[in-house]
GROMACS .gro file of C-alpha atoms in nm:
model
   65
    1MET     CA    1   6.301  14.157  25.991
    2THR     CA    2   5.969  14.182  25.808
    3THR     CA    3   5.936  14.159  25.411
    4PRO     CA    4   5.706  14.368  25.226
    5HIS     CA    5   5.650  14.054  24.990
    6PRO     CA    6   5.635  13.702  25.029
    7VAL     CA    7   6.032  13.519  25.009
    8ILE     CA    8   6.070  13.280  24.731
    9LEU     CA    9   6.369  13.052  24.800
   10HIS     CA   10   6.422  12.953  24.444
   11PRO     CA   11   6.268  13.165  24.201
   12LYS     CA   12   6.201  13.065  23.853
   13VAL     CA   13   6.339  13.344  23.598
   14PRO     CA   14   6.436  13.124  23.275
   15ILE     CA   15   6.581  13.284  22.978
   16THR     CA   16   6.484  13.168  22.647
   17LYS     CA   17   6.586  13.231  22.271
   18LEU     CA   18   6.359  13.348  22.034
   19SER     CA   19   6.417  13.435  21.659
   20GLY     CA   20   6.757  13.626  21.699
   21LYS     CA   21   6.687  13.739  22.047
   22TYR     CA   22   6.635  13.652  22.441
   23GLU     CA   23   6.363  13.677  22.646
   24ALA     CA   24   6.380  13.660  23.043
   25ARG     CA   25   6.051  13.576  23.208
   26CYS     CA   26   5.943  13.555  23.543
   27HIS     CA   27   5.729  13.259  23.689
   28HIS     CA   28   5.606  13.469  24.004
   29CYS     CA   29   5.511  13.819  23.863
   30ASP     CA   30   5.476  14.041  23.558
   31TRP     CA   31   5.827  14.114  23.503
   32GLY     CA   32   6.006  14.001  23.206
   33LEU     CA   33   6.267  14.175  22.975
   34ALA     CA   34   6.388  14.070  22.604
   35GLY     CA   35   6.701  14.171  22.428
   36THR     CA   36   6.991  14.044  22.193
   37ILE     CA   37   7.278  14.063  22.446
   38ARG     CA   38   7.247  13.724  22.680
   39ALA     CA   39   7.510  13.841  22.940
   40TYR     CA   40   7.276  14.158  23.013
   41LEU     CA   41   6.962  13.926  23.060
   42ASP     CA   42   7.163  13.692  23.259
   43GLU     CA   43   7.264  13.970  23.518
   44GLN     CA   44   6.927  14.133  23.529
   45ALA     CA   45   6.770  13.780  23.584
   46LYS     CA   46   7.014  13.720  23.869
   47TYR     CA   47   6.924  14.044  24.025
   48HIS     CA   48   6.546  13.961  24.007
   49ARG     CA   49   6.586  13.632  24.161
   50HIS     CA   50   6.770  13.811  24.445
   51MET     CA   51   6.455  14.042  24.460
   52HIS     CA   52   6.233  13.736  24.517
   53ARG     CA   53   6.470  13.590  24.765
   54THR     CA   54   6.511  13.874  24.973
   55GLY     CA   55   6.101  13.964  24.967
   56GLN     CA   56   6.155  14.267  24.804
   57ALA     CA   57   5.957  14.180  24.449
   58PRO     CA   58   5.599  14.181  24.430
   59THR     CA   59   5.442  13.806  24.331
   60TRP     CA   60   5.091  13.717  24.217
   61GLU     CA   61   4.834  13.628  24.424
   62GLY     CA   62   4.912  13.286  24.599
   63THR     CA   63   5.254  13.246  24.455
   64THR     CA   64   5.533  13.091  24.669
   65GLN     CA   65   5.822  12.880  24.667
   0.00000   0.00000   0.00000
């Protein structure tokens, strides 16, 4: 099976706290999300990591692993 984008086995999408809200930011592409409910961001980041693991999310040029 071929994938449209590079597969990243261990994608980095950390969630940080910023003055009363949380922010999730991907290290491999332009994806990011901010909000006040940590559990929601956890679920969205988990899904985004899955998309990189399966090669369904775009990456910046030269980004792997």
